[in-house]
Coordinates of C-alpha atoms in Angstrom, one line a residue:
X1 CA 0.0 0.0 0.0
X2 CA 2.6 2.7 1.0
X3 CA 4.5 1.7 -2.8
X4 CA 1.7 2.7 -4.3
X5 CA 1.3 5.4 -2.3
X6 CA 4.4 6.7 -3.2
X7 CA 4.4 5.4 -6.6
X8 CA 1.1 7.5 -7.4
X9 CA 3.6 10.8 -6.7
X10 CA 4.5 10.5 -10.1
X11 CA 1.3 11.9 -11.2
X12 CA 1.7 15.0 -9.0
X13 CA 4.3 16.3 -11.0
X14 CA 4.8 17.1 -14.6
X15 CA 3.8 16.3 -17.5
X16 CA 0.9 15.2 -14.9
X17 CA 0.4 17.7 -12.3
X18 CA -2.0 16.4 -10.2
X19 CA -1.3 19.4 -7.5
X20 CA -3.7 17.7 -4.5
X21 CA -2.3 14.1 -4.8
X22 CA 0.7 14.5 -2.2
X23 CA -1.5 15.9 0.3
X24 CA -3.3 12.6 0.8
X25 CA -0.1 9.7 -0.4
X26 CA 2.1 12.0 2.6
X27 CA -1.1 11.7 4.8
X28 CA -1.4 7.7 4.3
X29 CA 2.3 7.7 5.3
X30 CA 1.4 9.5 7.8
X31 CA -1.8 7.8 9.2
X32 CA 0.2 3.6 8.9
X33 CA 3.2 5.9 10.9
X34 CA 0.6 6.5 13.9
X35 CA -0.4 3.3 14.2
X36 CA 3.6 1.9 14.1
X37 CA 4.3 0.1 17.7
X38 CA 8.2 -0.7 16.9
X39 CA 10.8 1.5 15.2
X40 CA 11.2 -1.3 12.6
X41 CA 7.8 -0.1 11.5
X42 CA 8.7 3.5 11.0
X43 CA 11.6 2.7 9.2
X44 CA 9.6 0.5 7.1
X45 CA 6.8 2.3 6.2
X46 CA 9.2 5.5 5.2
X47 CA 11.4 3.0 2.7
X48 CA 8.4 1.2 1.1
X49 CA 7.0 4.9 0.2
X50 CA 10.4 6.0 -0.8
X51 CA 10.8 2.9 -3.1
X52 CA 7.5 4.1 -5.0
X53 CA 8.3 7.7 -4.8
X54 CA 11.5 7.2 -6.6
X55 CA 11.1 3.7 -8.4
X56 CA 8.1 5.3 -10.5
X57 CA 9.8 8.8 -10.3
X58 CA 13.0 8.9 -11.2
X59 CA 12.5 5.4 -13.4
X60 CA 13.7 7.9 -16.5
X61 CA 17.5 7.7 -14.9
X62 CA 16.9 4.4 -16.4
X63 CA 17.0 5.0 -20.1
X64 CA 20.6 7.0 -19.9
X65 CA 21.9 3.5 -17.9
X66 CA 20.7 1.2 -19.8
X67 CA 21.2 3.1 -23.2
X68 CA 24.8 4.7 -22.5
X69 CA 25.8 2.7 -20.0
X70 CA 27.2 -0.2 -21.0
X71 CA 26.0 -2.4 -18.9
X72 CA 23.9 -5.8 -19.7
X73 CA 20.3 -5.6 -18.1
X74 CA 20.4 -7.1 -15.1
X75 CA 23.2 -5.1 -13.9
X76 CA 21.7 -1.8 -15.3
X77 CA 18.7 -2.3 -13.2
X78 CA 20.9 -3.4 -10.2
X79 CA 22.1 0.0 -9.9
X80 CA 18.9 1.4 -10.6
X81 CA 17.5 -0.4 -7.6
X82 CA 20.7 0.7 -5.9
X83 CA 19.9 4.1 -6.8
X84 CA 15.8 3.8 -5.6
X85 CA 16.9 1.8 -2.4
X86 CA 19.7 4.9 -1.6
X87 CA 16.6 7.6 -2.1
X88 CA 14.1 5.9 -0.1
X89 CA 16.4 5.9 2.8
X90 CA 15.8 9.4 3.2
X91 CA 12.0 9.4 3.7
X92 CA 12.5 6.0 6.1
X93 CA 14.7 8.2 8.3
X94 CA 12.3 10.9 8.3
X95 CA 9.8 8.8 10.0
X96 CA 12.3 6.7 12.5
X97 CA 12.8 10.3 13.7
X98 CA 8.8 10.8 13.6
X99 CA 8.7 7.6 15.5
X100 CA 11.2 8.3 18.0
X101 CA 9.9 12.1 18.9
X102 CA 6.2 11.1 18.8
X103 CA 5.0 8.0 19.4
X104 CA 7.4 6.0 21.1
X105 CA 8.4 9.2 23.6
X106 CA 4.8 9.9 24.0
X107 CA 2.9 6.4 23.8
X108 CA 0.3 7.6 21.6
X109 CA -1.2 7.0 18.5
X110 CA -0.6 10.7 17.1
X111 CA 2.1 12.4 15.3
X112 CA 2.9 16.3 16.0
X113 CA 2.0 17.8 12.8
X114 CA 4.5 20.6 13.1
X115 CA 7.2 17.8 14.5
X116 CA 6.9 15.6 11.3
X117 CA 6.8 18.7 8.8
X118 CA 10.1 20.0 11.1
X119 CA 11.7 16.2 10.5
X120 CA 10.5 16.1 7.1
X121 CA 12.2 18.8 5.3
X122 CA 15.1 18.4 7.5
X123 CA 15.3 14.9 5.8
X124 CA 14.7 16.5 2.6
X125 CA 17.7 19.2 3.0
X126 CA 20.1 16.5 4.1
X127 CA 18.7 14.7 0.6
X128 CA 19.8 17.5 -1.5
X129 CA 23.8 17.7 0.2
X130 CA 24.6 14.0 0.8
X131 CA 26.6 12.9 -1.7
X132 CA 26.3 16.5 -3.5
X133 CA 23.2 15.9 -3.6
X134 CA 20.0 14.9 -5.3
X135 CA 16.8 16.9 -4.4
X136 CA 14.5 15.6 -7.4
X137 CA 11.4 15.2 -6.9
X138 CA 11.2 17.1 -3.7
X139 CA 7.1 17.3 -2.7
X140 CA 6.9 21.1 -2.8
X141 CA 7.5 21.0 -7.1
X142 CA 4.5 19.8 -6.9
X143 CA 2.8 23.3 -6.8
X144 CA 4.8 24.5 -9.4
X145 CA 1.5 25.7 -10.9
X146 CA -1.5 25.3 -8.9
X147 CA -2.0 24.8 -4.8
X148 CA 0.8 26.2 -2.7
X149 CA 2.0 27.7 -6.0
X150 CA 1.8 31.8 -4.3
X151 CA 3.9 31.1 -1.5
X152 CA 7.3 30.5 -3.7
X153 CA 8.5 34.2 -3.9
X154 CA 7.7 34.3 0.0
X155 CA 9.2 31.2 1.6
X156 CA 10.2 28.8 -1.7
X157 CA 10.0 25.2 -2.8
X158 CA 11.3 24.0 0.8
X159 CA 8.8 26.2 2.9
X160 CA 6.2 25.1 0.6
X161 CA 6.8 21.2 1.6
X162 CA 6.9 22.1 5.1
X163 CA 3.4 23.3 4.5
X164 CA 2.7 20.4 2.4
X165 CA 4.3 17.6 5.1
X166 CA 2.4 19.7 8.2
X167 CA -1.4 19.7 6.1
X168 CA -1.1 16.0 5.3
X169 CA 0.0 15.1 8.8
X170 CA -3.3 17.7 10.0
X171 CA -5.9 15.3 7.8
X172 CA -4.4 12.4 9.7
X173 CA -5.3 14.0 13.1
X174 CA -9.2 13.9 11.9
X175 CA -9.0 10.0 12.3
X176 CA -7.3 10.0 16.1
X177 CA -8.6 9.8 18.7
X178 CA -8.8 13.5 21.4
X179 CA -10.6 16.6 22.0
X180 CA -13.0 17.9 19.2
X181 CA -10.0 21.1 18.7
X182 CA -6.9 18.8 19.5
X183 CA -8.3 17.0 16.0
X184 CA -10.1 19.4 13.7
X185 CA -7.9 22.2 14.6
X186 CA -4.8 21.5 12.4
X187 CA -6.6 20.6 9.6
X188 CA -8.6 24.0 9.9
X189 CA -6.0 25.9 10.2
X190 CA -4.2 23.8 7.1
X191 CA -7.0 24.4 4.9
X192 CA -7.4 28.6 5.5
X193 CA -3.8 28.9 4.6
X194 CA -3.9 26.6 1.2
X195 CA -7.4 29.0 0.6
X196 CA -4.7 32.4 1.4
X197 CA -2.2 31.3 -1.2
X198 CA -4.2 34.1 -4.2
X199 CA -3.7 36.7 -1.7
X200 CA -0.2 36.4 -1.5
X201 CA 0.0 37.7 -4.8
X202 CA 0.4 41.0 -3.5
X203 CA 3.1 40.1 -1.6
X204 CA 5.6 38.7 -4.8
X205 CA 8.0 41.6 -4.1
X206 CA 8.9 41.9 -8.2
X207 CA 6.9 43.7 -10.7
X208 CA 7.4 44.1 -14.9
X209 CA 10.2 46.6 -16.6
X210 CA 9.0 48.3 -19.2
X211 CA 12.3 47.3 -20.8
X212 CA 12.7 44.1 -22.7
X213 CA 15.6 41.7 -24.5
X214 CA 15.3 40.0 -27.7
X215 CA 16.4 36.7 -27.3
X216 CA 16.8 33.1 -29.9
X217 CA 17.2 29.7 -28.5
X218 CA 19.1 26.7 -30.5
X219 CA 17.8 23.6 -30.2
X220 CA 19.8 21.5 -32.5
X221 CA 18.7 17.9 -31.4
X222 CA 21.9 16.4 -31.9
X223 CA 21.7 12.3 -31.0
X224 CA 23.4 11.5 -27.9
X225 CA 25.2 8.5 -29.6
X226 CA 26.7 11.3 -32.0
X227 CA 27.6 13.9 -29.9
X228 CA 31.4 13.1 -29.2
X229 CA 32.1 11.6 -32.3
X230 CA 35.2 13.2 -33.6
X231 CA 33.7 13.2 -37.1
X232 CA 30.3 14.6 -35.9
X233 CA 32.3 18.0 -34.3
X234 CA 32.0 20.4 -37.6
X235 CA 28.7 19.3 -38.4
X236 CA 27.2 20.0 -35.0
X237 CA 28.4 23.3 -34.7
X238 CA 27.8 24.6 -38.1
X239 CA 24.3 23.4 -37.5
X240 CA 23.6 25.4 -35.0
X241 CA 25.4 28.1 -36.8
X242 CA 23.1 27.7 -39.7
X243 CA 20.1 27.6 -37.2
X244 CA 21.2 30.4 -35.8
X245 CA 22.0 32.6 -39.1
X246 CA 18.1 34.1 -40.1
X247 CA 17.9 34.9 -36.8
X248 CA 21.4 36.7 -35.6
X249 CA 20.0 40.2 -36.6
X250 CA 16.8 40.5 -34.5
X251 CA 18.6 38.7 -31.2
X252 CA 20.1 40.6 -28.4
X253 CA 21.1 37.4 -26.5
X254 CA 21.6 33.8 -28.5
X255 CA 21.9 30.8 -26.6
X256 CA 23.1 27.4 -27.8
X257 CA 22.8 25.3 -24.8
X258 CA 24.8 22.7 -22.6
X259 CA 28.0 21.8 -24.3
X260 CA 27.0 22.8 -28.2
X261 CA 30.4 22.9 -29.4
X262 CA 31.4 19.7 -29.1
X263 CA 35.3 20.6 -29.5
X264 CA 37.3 21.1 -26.9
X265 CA 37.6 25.0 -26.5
X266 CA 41.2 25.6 -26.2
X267 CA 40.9 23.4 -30.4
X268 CA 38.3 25.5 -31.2
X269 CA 40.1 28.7 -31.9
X270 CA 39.1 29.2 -35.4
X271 CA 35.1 28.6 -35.0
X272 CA 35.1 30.7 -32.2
X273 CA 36.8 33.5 -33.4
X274 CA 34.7 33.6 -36.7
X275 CA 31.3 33.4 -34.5
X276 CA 32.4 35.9 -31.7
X277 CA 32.8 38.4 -35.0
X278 CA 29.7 37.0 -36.2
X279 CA 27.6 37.9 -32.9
X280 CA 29.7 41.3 -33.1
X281 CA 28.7 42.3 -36.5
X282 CA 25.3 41.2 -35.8
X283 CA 24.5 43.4 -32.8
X284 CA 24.5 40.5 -30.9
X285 CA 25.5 38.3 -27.5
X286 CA 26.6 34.8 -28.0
X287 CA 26.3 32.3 -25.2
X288 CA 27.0 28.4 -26.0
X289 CA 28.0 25.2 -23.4
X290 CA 31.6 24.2 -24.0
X291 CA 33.9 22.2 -22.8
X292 CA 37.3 23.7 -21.6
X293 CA 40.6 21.6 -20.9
X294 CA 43.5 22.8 -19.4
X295 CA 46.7 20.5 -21.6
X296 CA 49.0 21.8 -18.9
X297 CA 46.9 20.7 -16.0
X298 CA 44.8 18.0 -16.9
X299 CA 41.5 20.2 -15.7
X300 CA 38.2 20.3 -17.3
X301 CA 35.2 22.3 -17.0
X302 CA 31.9 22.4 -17.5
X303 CA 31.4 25.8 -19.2
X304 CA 29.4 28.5 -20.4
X305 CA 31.0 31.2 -22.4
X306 CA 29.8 34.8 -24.3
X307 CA 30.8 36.0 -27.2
X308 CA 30.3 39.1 -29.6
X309 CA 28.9 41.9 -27.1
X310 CA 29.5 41.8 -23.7
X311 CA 28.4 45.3 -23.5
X312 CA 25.9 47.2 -25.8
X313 CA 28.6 49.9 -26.3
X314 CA 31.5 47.6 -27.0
X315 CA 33.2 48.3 -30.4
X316 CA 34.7 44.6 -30.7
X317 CA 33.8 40.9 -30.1
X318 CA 35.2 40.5 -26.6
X319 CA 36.0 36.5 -26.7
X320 CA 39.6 35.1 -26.0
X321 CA 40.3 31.8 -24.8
X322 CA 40.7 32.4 -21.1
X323 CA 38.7 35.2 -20.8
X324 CA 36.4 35.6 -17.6
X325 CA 33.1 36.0 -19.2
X326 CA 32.2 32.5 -18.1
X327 CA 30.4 30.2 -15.7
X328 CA 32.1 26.9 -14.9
X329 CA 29.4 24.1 -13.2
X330 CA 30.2 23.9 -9.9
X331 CA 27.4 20.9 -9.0
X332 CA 28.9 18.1 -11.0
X333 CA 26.6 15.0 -11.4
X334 CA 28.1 12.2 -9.8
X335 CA 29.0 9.3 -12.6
X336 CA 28.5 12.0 -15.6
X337 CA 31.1 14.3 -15.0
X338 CA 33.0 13.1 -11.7
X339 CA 33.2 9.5 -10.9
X340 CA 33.3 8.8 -6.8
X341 CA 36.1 6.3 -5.2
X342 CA 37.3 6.1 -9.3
X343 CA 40.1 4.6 -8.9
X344 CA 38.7 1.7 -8.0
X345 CA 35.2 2.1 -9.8
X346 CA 36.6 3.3 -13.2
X347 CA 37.8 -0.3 -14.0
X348 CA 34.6 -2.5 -13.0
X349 CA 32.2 -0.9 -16.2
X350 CA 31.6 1.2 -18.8
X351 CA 29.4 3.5 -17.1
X352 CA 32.0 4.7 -14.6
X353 CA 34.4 5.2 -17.3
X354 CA 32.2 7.3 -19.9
X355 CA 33.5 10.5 -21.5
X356 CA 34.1 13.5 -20.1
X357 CA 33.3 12.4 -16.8
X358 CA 36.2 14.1 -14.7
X359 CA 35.6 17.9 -14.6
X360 CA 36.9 20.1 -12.2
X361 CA 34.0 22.0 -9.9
X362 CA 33.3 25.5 -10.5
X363 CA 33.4 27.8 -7.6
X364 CA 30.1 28.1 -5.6
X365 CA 29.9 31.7 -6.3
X366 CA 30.2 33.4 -9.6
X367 CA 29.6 36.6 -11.0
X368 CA 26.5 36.7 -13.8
X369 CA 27.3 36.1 -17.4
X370 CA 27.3 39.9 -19.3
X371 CA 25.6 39.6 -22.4
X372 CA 24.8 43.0 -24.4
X373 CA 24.3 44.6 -20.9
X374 CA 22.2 42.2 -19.1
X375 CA 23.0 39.9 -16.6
X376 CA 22.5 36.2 -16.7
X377 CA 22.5 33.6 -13.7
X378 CA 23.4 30.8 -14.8
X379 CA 22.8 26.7 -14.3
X380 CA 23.9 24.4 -16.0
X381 CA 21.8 20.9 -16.2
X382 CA 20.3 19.6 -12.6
X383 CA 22.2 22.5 -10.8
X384 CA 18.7 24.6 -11.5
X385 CA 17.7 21.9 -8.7
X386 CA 19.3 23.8 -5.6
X387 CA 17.5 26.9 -4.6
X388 CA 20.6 28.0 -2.5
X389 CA 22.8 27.9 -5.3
X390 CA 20.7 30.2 -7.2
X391 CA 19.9 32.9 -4.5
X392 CA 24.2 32.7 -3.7
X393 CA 24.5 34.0 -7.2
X394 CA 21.6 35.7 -7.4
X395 CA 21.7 40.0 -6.8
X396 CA 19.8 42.8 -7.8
X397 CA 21.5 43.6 -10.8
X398 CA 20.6 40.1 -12.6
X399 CA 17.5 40.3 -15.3
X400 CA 17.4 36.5 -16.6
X401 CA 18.3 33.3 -14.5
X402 CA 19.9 31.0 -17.7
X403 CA 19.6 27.4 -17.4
X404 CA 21.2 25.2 -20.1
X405 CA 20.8 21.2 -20.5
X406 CA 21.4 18.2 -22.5
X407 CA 18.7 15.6 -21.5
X408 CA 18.8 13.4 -24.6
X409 CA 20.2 11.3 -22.0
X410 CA 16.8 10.4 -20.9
X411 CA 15.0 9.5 -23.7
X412 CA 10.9 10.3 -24.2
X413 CA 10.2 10.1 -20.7
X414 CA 8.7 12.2 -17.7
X415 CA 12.7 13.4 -16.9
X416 CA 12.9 16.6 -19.3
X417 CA 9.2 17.6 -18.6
X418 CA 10.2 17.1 -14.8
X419 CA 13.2 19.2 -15.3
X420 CA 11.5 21.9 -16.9
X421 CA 9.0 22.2 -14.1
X422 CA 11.6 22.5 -11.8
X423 CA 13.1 25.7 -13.9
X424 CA 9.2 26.9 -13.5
X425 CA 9.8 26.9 -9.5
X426 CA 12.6 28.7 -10.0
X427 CA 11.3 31.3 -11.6
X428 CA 8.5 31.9 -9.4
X429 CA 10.9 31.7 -6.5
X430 CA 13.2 34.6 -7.7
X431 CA 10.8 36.9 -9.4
X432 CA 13.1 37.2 -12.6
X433 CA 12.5 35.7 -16.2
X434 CA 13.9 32.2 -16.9
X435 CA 15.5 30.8 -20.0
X436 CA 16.0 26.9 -20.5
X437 CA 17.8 26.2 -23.5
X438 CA 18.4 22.5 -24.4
X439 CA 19.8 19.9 -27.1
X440 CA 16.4 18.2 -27.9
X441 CA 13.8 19.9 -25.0
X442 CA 12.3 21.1 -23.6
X443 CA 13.6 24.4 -24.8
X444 CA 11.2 27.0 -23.3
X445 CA 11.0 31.0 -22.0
X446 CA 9.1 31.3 -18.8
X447 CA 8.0 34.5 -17.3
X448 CA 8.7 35.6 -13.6
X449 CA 5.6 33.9 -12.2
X450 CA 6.4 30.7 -13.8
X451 CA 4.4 30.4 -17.0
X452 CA 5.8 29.2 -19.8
X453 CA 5.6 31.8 -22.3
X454 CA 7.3 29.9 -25.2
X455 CA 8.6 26.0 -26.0
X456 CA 9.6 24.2 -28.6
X457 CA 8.9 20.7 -29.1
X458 CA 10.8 17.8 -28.2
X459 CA 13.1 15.6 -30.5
X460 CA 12.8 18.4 -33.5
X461 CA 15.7 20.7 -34.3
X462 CA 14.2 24.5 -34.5
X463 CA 14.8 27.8 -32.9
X464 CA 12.9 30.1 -30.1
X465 CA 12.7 33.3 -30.3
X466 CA 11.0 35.2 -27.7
X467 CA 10.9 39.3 -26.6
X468 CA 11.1 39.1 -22.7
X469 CA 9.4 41.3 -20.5
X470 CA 12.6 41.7 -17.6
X471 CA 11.5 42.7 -14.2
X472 CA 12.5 44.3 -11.2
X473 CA 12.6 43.9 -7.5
X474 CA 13.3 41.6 -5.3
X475 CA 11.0 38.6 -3.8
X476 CA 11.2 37.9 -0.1
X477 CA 12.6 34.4 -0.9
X478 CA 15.5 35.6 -2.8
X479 CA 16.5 37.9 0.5
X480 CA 16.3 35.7 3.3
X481 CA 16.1 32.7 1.8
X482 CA 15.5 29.2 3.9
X483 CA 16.7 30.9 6.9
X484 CA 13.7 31.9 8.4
X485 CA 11.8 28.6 7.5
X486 CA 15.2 26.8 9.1
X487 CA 14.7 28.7 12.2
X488 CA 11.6 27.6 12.9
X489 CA 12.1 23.8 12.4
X490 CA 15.3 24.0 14.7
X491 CA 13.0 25.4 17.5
X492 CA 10.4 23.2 16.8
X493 CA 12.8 19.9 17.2
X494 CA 14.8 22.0 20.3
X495 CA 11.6 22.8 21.8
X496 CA 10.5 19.0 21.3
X497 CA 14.0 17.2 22.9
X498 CA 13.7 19.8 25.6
X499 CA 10.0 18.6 26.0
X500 CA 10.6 14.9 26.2
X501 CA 14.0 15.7 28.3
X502 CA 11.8 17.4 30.9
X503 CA 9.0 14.3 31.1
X504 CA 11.9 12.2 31.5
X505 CA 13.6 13.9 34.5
X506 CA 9.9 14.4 35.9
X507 CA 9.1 10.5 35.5

């Protein structure tokens, strides 16, 4: 039951979003928790609705294993179910912890709602550092677009799952057992703040510019298969330079996205010089994925890089190889582009010995990209996925947040549309304009609030071009971030030990 529970999770994000569905799976966790008598229980009932949280979820990781990987079947779905077993540790912790705070400490059948929601996206956070990190599928994306959706410029994805965890923990205390208040009360109180969300519309702290940037998005759907094939190097990037030609004149800002160029870029010389006059001559700002390799140093990078106009008054390309117009990816994905313990794992399969998978992490905090006067914060692939990333680089100078990906890893499955909803959240979160520009989708312009204003379709080489509206000011979330949110679960858990630490001295 708690599988499926978990499982039907899935269908609460996109290309689903069924909004309302987590409130009730998290409250069937919830409600089999209560009526847990040993801690094996707890830890049970936490990994069985992980294991169908993230065994339907994140079942897309699938398709880059078993495609790229290397591996023969039963080996690719070992580490799969490695993977899944790994995730669904995280939500069995959270309710051991529920377990040991509640019901064991206070022999009853009840969980504090404010207790588990505390636990829960304490879990959560350690989720998305462990091991770097891995914070997909996190409850609050769920709201993305619809629910909770209002409070993401005030408190964010992670305040929005507290709020989540606390309201499906408040429908459980309708079936205990207590006074009339001690049971109805939380889920009152849950239900007037999901009907407040409209009203804190007001309270978005951004607004629209009357200024706006012309911008054109590449999406050259190159086949991941091809895509480091030495011969395939000068037709992929004259591709996108063909793409991009009609276009160069009426762009401000064009964007090829994660690692276009598939030459290394101290080899490239010659194509870059040629398009950084190209952007140049055209009026235009340049930005395109790349790799970088230092020969001296045996470094790589993960990079982004702008050519032709860094400023509308400059009166040359401003490109040079080494130049510090750049973002290098500082969230590396573990396996893809650094391999853990690989020295020993490197020799046991392909998969831990694919290419380009031993980049060099780019500093936490760097300054925005300067494209033709505007600002870009940039992400490259999954790093859209942590919030604090983000507000560390975000400032009040930056117009556009700039996300760039290659997800032809995954295939026609739920991960791009996933991934793009994520990009949505961060949007809303930040108050700004977001770009997503990717190999075969979804490429898409989003507005501030987290509409999607423009996309193309998947699997089909073709070109975006949007005007975007920029705006200004700052949302609450993007000043004070998680801190306020993280205050109030540490004194809920202190306020909790120092409870149960007083009945025990008392007993």
């Amino acid at each position: 039951m708690l599988t499926g529970a978990g499982a039907l999770n899935t269908l609460a994000f996109a290309p689903f979003t069924l909004w309302w569905l987590p409130f009730f799976t998290l409250a069937i966790l919830v409600l089999l928790l209560s009526r847990a008598s040993q801690w094996r229980q707890a830890l049970l009932a936490g990994f069985f609705y992980g294991v169908g949280w993230f065994g339907v979820g994140i079942s897309w990781v699938h398709v880059s294993i078993d495609q790229f990987g290397g591996l023969p079947l039963i080996a690719s779905l070992g580490l799969m179910a490695l993977l899944v077993s790994y995730l669904a540790l995280f939500p069995a912790l959270a309710t051991l912890l529920t377990y040991w705070f509640t019901l064991k400490r206070h022999n009853e059948n009840s969980v504090g709602v404010l207790i588990f929601a505390a636990l829960w996206v304490s879990v959560e956070w350690l989720r998305s550092t462990l091991l770097t990190g891995f914070p997909w599928l996190s409850l609050g994306y769920s709201q993305t677009s619809a629910g909770l959706a209002d409070f993401a410029p005030l408190i964010g994805e992670t305040g929005i799952s507290f709020i989540l965890a606390a309201s499906a923990a408040a429908l459980v205390c309708l079936y205990q057992s207590g006074p009339v208040l001690q049971r109805v009360g939380p889920a009152v109180l849950a239900g007037l703040i999901m009907l407040s969300a409209p009203l804190l519309q007001q309270f978005k702290g951004w607004n629209y510019q009357s200024d706006s940037v012309n911008i054109v998005m590449v999406q050259g759907n190159i086949k991941q298969d091809l895509r480091w094939q030495p011969e395939q190097e000068w037709p992929t990037m004259l591709k996108y330079l063909d793409l991009t030609r009609p276009h160069f004149a009426a762009a401000d800002i064009v964007i090829w996205p994660e690692a276009a160029i598939p030459q290394l870029e101290p080899m490239a010389d010659a194509f870059l010089d040629n398009l950084n006059k190209a952007a140049f001559y055209n009026d235009a700002a340049l930005i395109t994925g790349i790799l970088d390799y230092n020969l001296a140093t045996g470094q790589a990078w993960n990079n982004l890089i702008v050519l032709g106009k860094d400023t509308a008054a400059a009166t040359e390309g401003q490109y040079f190889y080494g130049h510090a117009n750049r973002f290098s990816k500082h969230h590396l994905l573990p396996i893809g582009e650094f391999v853990p313990f690989e020295q020993w794992l490197r020799h046991l399969a392909p998969i831990f010995d694919l290419p380009m998978s031993s980049f060099t992490r780019g500093n936490y905090v760097q300054p925005n990209l300067l494209a033709n006067d505007y600002q870009l914060l940039s992400a490259i692939c999954f790093e859209i996925a942590f919030p604090r990333q983000i507000r560390a680089n975000f400032t009040t100078d930056t117009d556009i947040i700039l996300t760039v990906s290659n997800d032809a890893w995954f295939g026609d499955s739920i991960g791009p549309h996933q991934h793009l909803q994520i990009a949505q959240m961060r949007a809303r979160e930040f108050g700004r304009p977001l770009l997503r520009a990717t190999n075969n989708g979804i490429t898409a312009s989003i507005k501030p609030d987290g509409t999607i204003a423009r996309q193309l379709p998947q699997f089909k080489e073709a070109v975006l071009s949007d005007t975007v509206t920029l705006s200004t000011g700052r949302t609450w979330y993007s000043r004070v971030g998680d801190w306020p949110l993280a205050i109030i679960v540490g004194l809920v858990l202190l306020g909790t030990l120092m409870g149960l630490r007083f009945r025990q001295t008392s007993a």
